[in-house]
CSV table of C-alpha atoms in Angstrom, one decimal:
chain,number,residue,atom,x,y,z
A,1,MET,CA,-12.4,13.0,27.0
A,2,LEU,CA,-10.9,12.7,23.5
A,3,TYR,CA,-12.9,10.2,21.4
A,4,LEU,CA,-11.4,8.7,18.2
A,5,ILE,CA,-14.4,7.7,16.2
A,6,GLY,CA,-14.4,5.5,13.1
A,7,LEU,CA,-16.7,6.6,10.3
A,8,GLY,CA,-16.6,3.5,8.2
A,9,LEU,CA,-15.9,3.4,4.5
A,10,SER,CA,-18.7,5.0,2.5
A,11,ASP,CA,-21.1,7.7,3.6
A,12,GLU,CA,-22.7,9.5,6.5
A,13,THR,CA,-24.8,6.5,7.6
A,14,ASP,CA,-21.8,4.3,8.2
A,15,ILE,CA,-21.0,5.8,11.6
A,16,THR,CA,-22.0,3.5,14.5
A,17,VAL,CA,-24.9,4.3,16.8
A,18,LYS,CA,-22.4,4.8,19.6
A,19,GLY,CA,-20.2,7.1,17.5
A,20,LEU,CA,-23.1,9.2,16.4
A,21,ALA,CA,-24.3,9.7,20.0
A,22,ILE,CA,-20.8,11.0,21.0
A,23,VAL,CA,-20.6,13.3,17.9
A,24,LYS,CA,-24.0,14.8,18.7
A,25,LYS,CA,-23.0,15.8,22.3
A,26,ALA,CA,-19.3,16.6,21.8
A,27,SER,CA,-18.1,20.2,22.3
A,28,ARG,CA,-16.1,20.1,19.0
A,29,VAL,CA,-16.0,17.6,16.1
A,30,TYR,CA,-13.0,17.2,13.9
A,31,LEU,CA,-12.8,15.3,10.6
A,32,GLU,CA,-9.3,13.9,9.7
A,33,ALA,CA,-9.2,14.7,6.0
A,34,TYR,CA,-5.8,13.6,4.6
A,35,THR,CA,-5.4,9.8,4.9
A,36,SER,CA,-8.7,8.9,3.3
A,37,ILE,CA,-12.0,10.3,2.2
A,38,LEU,CA,-15.7,9.4,2.5
A,39,LEU,CA,-17.8,9.3,-0.7
A,40,VAL,CA,-19.9,12.2,0.5
A,41,ASP,CA,-19.2,15.9,1.1
A,42,GLN,CA,-18.5,17.5,4.5
A,43,SER,CA,-21.9,19.3,4.2
A,44,VAL,CA,-23.7,16.0,4.0
A,45,LEU,CA,-22.0,14.8,7.2
A,46,GLU,CA,-22.8,18.0,9.0
A,47,ALA,CA,-26.5,17.7,8.0
A,48,TYR,CA,-26.7,14.1,9.2
A,49,TYR,CA,-24.8,14.7,12.4
A,50,GLY,CA,-26.5,18.0,13.2
A,51,ARG,CA,-23.2,19.5,14.0
A,52,PRO,CA,-20.5,21.7,12.4
A,53,ILE,CA,-17.3,19.9,11.6
A,54,VAL,CA,-13.8,21.2,11.7
A,55,VAL,CA,-11.6,19.7,8.9
A,56,ALA,CA,-8.3,18.6,10.4
A,57,ASP,CA,-5.6,18.4,7.7
A,58,ARG,CA,-2.2,16.9,8.0
A,59,GLU,CA,-0.7,20.2,9.3
A,60,MET,CA,-3.2,20.5,12.1
A,61,VAL,CA,-3.0,16.9,13.2
A,62,GLU,CA,0.8,16.6,13.1
A,63,SER,CA,1.8,20.2,14.0
A,64,ASN,CA,-1.1,21.7,15.8
A,65,SER,CA,-2.5,19.0,17.9
A,66,ASP,CA,-2.8,21.3,20.8
A,67,GLU,CA,-5.8,22.9,19.2
A,68,ILE,CA,-7.5,19.6,18.8
A,69,LEU,CA,-6.8,18.7,22.4
A,70,ARG,CA,-7.7,22.1,23.8
A,71,ASP,CA,-9.9,21.7,26.9
A,72,ALA,CA,-10.3,18.0,26.2
A,73,ALA,CA,-9.7,17.2,29.9
A,74,THR,CA,-12.9,19.0,30.8
A,75,VAL,CA,-15.1,18.7,27.7
A,76,ASP,CA,-15.7,15.9,25.0
A,77,VAL,CA,-13.8,16.3,21.7
A,78,ALA,CA,-14.6,14.0,18.8
A,79,PHE,CA,-11.9,13.2,16.3
A,80,CYS,CA,-13.5,11.4,13.4
A,81,VAL,CA,-11.5,9.2,11.1
A,82,VAL,CA,-12.6,7.5,7.8
A,83,GLY,CA,-12.6,3.8,8.3
A,84,ASP,CA,-11.2,2.7,11.7
A,85,PRO,CA,-9.0,5.0,13.9
A,86,PHE,CA,-6.5,2.2,14.2
A,87,GLY,CA,-7.0,0.5,10.9
A,88,ALA,CA,-4.9,1.3,7.8
A,89,THR,CA,-3.8,4.6,9.4
A,90,THR,CA,-3.2,4.8,13.1
A,91,HIS,CA,-3.3,7.9,15.2
A,92,THR,CA,-1.3,6.7,18.1
A,93,ASP,CA,0.7,9.9,18.1
A,94,LEU,CA,-2.4,11.9,19.0
A,95,VAL,CA,-3.4,9.4,21.7
A,96,LEU,CA,0.1,9.6,23.3
A,97,ARG,CA,0.0,13.4,23.3
A,98,ALA,CA,-3.4,13.3,24.9
A,99,ARG,CA,-2.2,10.9,27.6
A,100,GLU,CA,0.8,13.1,28.3
A,101,LEU,CA,-1.6,15.9,29.1
A,102,GLY,CA,-3.7,13.8,31.3
A,103,ILE,CA,-6.6,13.6,28.9
A,104,ALA,CA,-8.7,10.4,28.9
A,105,VAL,CA,-9.1,8.7,25.5
A,106,ALA,CA,-11.7,6.3,24.2
A,107,THR,CA,-12.1,4.7,20.8
A,108,VAL,CA,-15.2,3.8,18.8
A,109,PRO,CA,-14.1,1.3,16.0
A,110,ASN,CA,-15.7,0.8,12.6
A,111,ALA,CA,-15.1,-1.0,9.3
A,112,SER,CA,-11.9,-0.3,7.4
A,113,ILE,CA,-10.4,-1.3,4.1
A,114,MET,CA,-8.4,-3.9,6.1
A,115,SER,CA,-11.6,-5.8,6.8
A,116,GLY,CA,-13.8,-4.5,3.9
A,117,ILE,CA,-11.5,-6.0,1.3
A,118,GLY,CA,-13.0,-9.4,2.2
A,119,ALA,CA,-15.9,-8.5,-0.1
A,120,ALA,CA,-13.6,-9.3,-3.0
A,121,GLY,CA,-14.0,-13.0,-2.0
A,122,LEU,CA,-10.6,-13.6,-0.4
A,123,GLN,CA,-10.2,-15.0,3.0
A,124,LEU,CA,-8.7,-12.3,5.4
A,125,TYR,CA,-6.5,-14.8,7.2
A,126,ASN,CA,-4.7,-15.4,3.9
A,127,PHE,CA,-3.5,-11.9,3.7
A,128,GLY,CA,0.1,-10.9,4.6
A,129,GLN,CA,1.6,-7.5,5.2
A,130,THR,CA,-0.3,-4.5,3.8
A,131,VAL,CA,1.8,-2.1,1.8
A,132,SER,CA,1.3,1.4,0.3
A,133,MET,CA,2.0,2.6,-3.2
A,134,VAL,CA,2.8,6.3,-3.7
A,135,PHE,CA,2.8,8.3,-6.9
A,136,PHE,CA,6.2,8.2,-8.6
A,137,THR,CA,7.9,11.3,-9.9
A,138,GLU,CA,10.7,11.8,-12.3
A,139,THR,CA,13.2,11.9,-9.4
A,140,TRP,CA,11.5,9.8,-6.7
A,141,ARG,CA,10.5,6.1,-7.2
A,142,PRO,CA,10.4,4.5,-3.7
A,143,ALA,CA,10.4,0.7,-3.8
A,144,SER,CA,10.4,-0.3,-0.2
A,145,PHE,CA,7.0,-1.9,-0.7
A,146,TYR,CA,8.7,-4.5,-2.9
A,147,ASP,CA,10.5,-6.4,-0.2
A,148,ARG,CA,7.3,-6.9,1.8
A,149,ILE,CA,5.4,-8.1,-1.2
A,150,ARG,CA,8.2,-10.6,-1.9
A,151,GLU,CA,7.9,-11.8,1.7
A,152,ASN,CA,4.2,-12.3,1.4
A,153,ARG,CA,4.6,-14.0,-2.0
A,154,SER,CA,7.3,-16.4,-0.6
A,155,ILE,CA,4.7,-17.9,1.8
A,156,GLY,CA,1.8,-17.7,-0.5
A,157,LEU,CA,-0.2,-14.9,1.1
A,158,HIS,CA,-2.2,-12.2,-0.6
A,159,THR,CA,-1.0,-8.5,-0.5
A,160,LEU,CA,-3.4,-5.6,0.0
A,161,VAL,CA,-1.9,-2.5,-1.6
A,162,LEU,CA,-3.3,0.9,-0.4
A,163,LEU,CA,-3.0,3.6,-3.0
A,164,ASP,CA,-1.7,7.1,-2.6
A,165,ILE,CA,-4.0,10.1,-2.2
A,166,LYS,CA,-2.8,13.7,-2.4
A,167,VAL,CA,-5.0,16.2,-0.5
A,168,LYS,CA,-3.9,19.8,0.2
A,169,GLU,CA,-0.4,19.1,-1.2
A,170,GLN,CA,2.0,22.0,-2.2
A,171,SER,CA,4.2,22.0,-5.3
A,172,LEU,CA,7.9,22.1,-4.5
A,173,GLU,CA,8.1,25.7,-5.9
A,174,ASN,CA,5.2,26.9,-3.7
A,175,MET,CA,6.7,25.2,-0.7
A,176,ALA,CA,10.1,26.7,-1.3
A,177,ARG,CA,8.6,30.2,-1.7
A,178,GLY,CA,6.4,29.8,1.3
A,179,ARG,CA,3.2,30.2,-0.7
A,180,ARG,CA,0.1,28.6,0.8
A,181,ILE,CA,-1.1,27.4,-2.6
A,182,TYR,CA,-2.3,23.8,-2.8
A,183,GLU,CA,-2.5,21.4,-5.7
A,184,PRO,CA,-5.8,19.9,-6.8
A,185,PRO,CA,-6.6,16.6,-5.0
A,186,ARG,CA,-5.2,13.5,-6.7
A,187,TYR,CA,-6.2,9.9,-6.0
A,188,MET,CA,-4.1,7.0,-7.4
A,189,SER,CA,-6.0,4.5,-9.6
A,190,VAL,CA,-5.5,0.8,-9.9
A,191,GLY,CA,-4.1,1.3,-13.4
A,192,THR,CA,-1.4,3.6,-12.1
A,193,CYS,CA,-0.6,1.2,-9.3
A,194,ALA,CA,-0.4,-1.8,-11.5
A,195,GLN,CA,1.8,0.0,-14.0
A,196,GLN,CA,4.2,1.2,-11.3
A,197,MET,CA,4.3,-2.3,-9.8
A,198,LEU,CA,5.4,-3.6,-13.2
A,199,GLU,CA,8.0,-0.9,-13.6
A,200,ILE,CA,9.6,-1.8,-10.3
A,201,GLU,CA,9.5,-5.5,-11.1
A,202,GLU,CA,11.3,-4.8,-14.4
A,203,GLU,CA,14.0,-2.9,-12.5
A,204,LYS,CA,14.4,-5.5,-9.7
A,205,GLY,CA,14.0,-8.5,-12.0
A,206,GLU,CA,13.2,-10.9,-9.2
A,207,GLY,CA,10.0,-12.3,-10.7
A,208,VAL,CA,7.8,-11.5,-7.7
A,209,TYR,CA,4.8,-10.2,-9.7
A,210,GLY,CA,5.0,-9.9,-13.4
A,211,PRO,CA,2.5,-8.9,-16.2
A,212,ASP,CA,0.7,-12.3,-16.0
A,213,SER,CA,0.4,-12.3,-12.2
A,214,LEU,CA,-3.2,-12.3,-10.9
A,215,ALA,CA,-4.6,-9.4,-9.0
A,216,ILE,CA,-7.9,-7.7,-8.1
A,217,GLY,CA,-8.7,-4.0,-8.4
A,218,ALA,CA,-11.2,-2.7,-5.9
A,219,ALA,CA,-13.1,0.6,-6.0
A,220,ARG,CA,-15.3,2.4,-3.4
A,221,VAL,CA,-15.3,-0.7,-1.1
A,222,GLY,CA,-18.2,-0.7,1.2
A,223,GLY,CA,-20.2,1.8,-0.8
A,224,LYS,CA,-23.3,1.5,-2.9
A,225,THR,CA,-21.2,1.6,-6.1
A,226,GLU,CA,-18.6,-0.9,-4.9
A,227,LYS,CA,-16.7,-2.5,-7.8
A,228,PHE,CA,-14.2,-5.2,-8.3
A,229,VAL,CA,-12.2,-6.1,-11.4
A,230,ALA,CA,-9.9,-9.2,-11.5
A,231,GLY,CA,-7.2,-10.0,-14.0
A,232,THR,CA,-3.5,-10.0,-14.7
A,233,LEU,CA,-1.5,-7.0,-13.7
A,234,LYS,CA,-1.2,-6.2,-17.4
A,235,GLU,CA,-4.9,-6.2,-17.8
A,236,LEU,CA,-5.5,-4.1,-14.7
A,237,CYS,CA,-3.2,-1.4,-16.2
A,238,ASP,CA,-6.3,-0.7,-18.4
A,239,ALA,CA,-9.1,-1.3,-15.8
A,240,ASP,CA,-9.7,2.3,-14.6
A,241,ASP,CA,-12.8,2.9,-16.8
A,242,ALA,CA,-14.4,-0.3,-15.5
A,243,LEU,CA,-13.6,0.5,-11.9
A,244,GLY,CA,-14.7,4.1,-12.1
A,245,PRO,CA,-14.0,7.0,-9.6
A,246,PRO,CA,-11.9,6.7,-6.4
A,247,LEU,CA,-11.0,5.4,-3.9
A,248,HIS,CA,-9.1,2.4,-5.4
A,249,SER,CA,-7.2,-0.4,-3.8
A,250,LEU,CA,-5.2,-3.4,-5.3
A,251,VAL,CA,-4.8,-7.0,-4.1
A,252,LEU,CA,-2.0,-9.1,-5.4
A,253,LEU,CA,-3.1,-12.7,-5.3
A,254,GLY,CA,-1.1,-15.2,-3.2
A,255,ARG,CA,-0.5,-18.8,-4.2
A,256,ARG,CA,-2.4,-20.1,-1.1
A,257,THR,CA,-5.7,-19.2,-3.0
A,258,HIS,CA,-8.4,-21.7,-2.1
A,259,GLU,CA,-10.7,-23.0,-4.8
A,260,LEU,CA,-13.6,-21.1,-3.2
A,261,GLU,CA,-11.7,-17.9,-3.4
A,262,HIS,CA,-11.0,-18.6,-7.1
A,263,ASP,CA,-14.6,-19.3,-7.8
A,264,TYR,CA,-15.7,-16.2,-6.0
A,265,VAL,CA,-13.1,-13.9,-7.6
A,266,ARG,CA,-13.6,-15.4,-11.1
A,267,GLN,CA,-16.9,-13.5,-11.5
A,268,PHE,CA,-15.0,-10.2,-11.6
A,269,ALA,CA,-12.5,-11.4,-14.2
A,270,VAL,CA,-11.7,-9.3,-17.2
A,271,ASN,CA,-11.2,-12.5,-19.2
A,272,ARG,CA,-12.3,-15.7,-17.5
A,273,GLU,CA,-10.5,-17.9,-19.8
A,274,THR,CA,-7.2,-16.1,-19.1
A,275,TRP,CA,-8.0,-16.1,-15.4
A,276,ASP,CA,-8.7,-19.9,-15.3
A,277,ARG,CA,-5.6,-20.7,-17.3
A,278,ILE,CA,-3.2,-18.8,-15.2
A,279,TRP,CA,-4.8,-19.9,-11.9
A,280,LYS,CA,-4.6,-23.5,-13.0
A,281,ALA,CA,-0.9,-23.2,-14.0
A,282,ASP,CA,0.4,-21.0,-11.1
A,283,TYR,CA,-2.1,-21.1,-8.2
A,284,GLU,CA,-4.2,-24.4,-8.2
A,285,GLY,CA,-3.1,-26.9,-5.6
A,286,LYS,CA,-0.6,-24.6,-4.0
A,287,ASN,CA,-2.6,-23.7,-0.9
């Protein structure tokens, strides 16, 4: 059987009891290592699980899934995913491939950023569509996320923005020359995301979220050093030092914000007077 096992959000102890039992007895254990990361090294996981782990990068999962599925019809294979296997990033392609080969599939769910973001104090049923923000380049500034954010905003819902990570990425030159040389890992910060959001807003000019719109920066959600910083998008452009190391996420506040949400999030505000003033003018009584 192929098992898709969620590892949770933080460290080696976040795996469920059920998931750990499967990992310990599986013939092979893979760690999906390109859509997100845990806050501990692979060696820590291997020591805790008592098993060697094969790191499955994007190339292996998308182009060499036959290796992952090898003999899975007769032995147990564990495919471990940070967060939940069907949370922010799904692996339905791997499941469909397994079923085509007659391989049974089972899933062990776990916490993901989609549920963990509730620790910021916002009610999960007040969230709309989740979007992703990628690193801009000089020639590539995709803005498809903007339309979804506008739709969420129009009905007063919060937007969770998942931030880009670059793991085992090649430069265009190395890719063109066929050189298997990879760039150092990069993880987008809340500051970069907020700045890019404002740049696209300036280009679009539709007033969806501007410099004075309220938002929440989140770092290492679910971990021991979990951190939240709330403020305007302009303030969050300079919040990286306060938030600390990756992984980061951003929440754009919707106008359906309840008073209890406001009171909870206020404790994270960069400037509580500014937060209160903008909330009273733009959010209070609009839920």
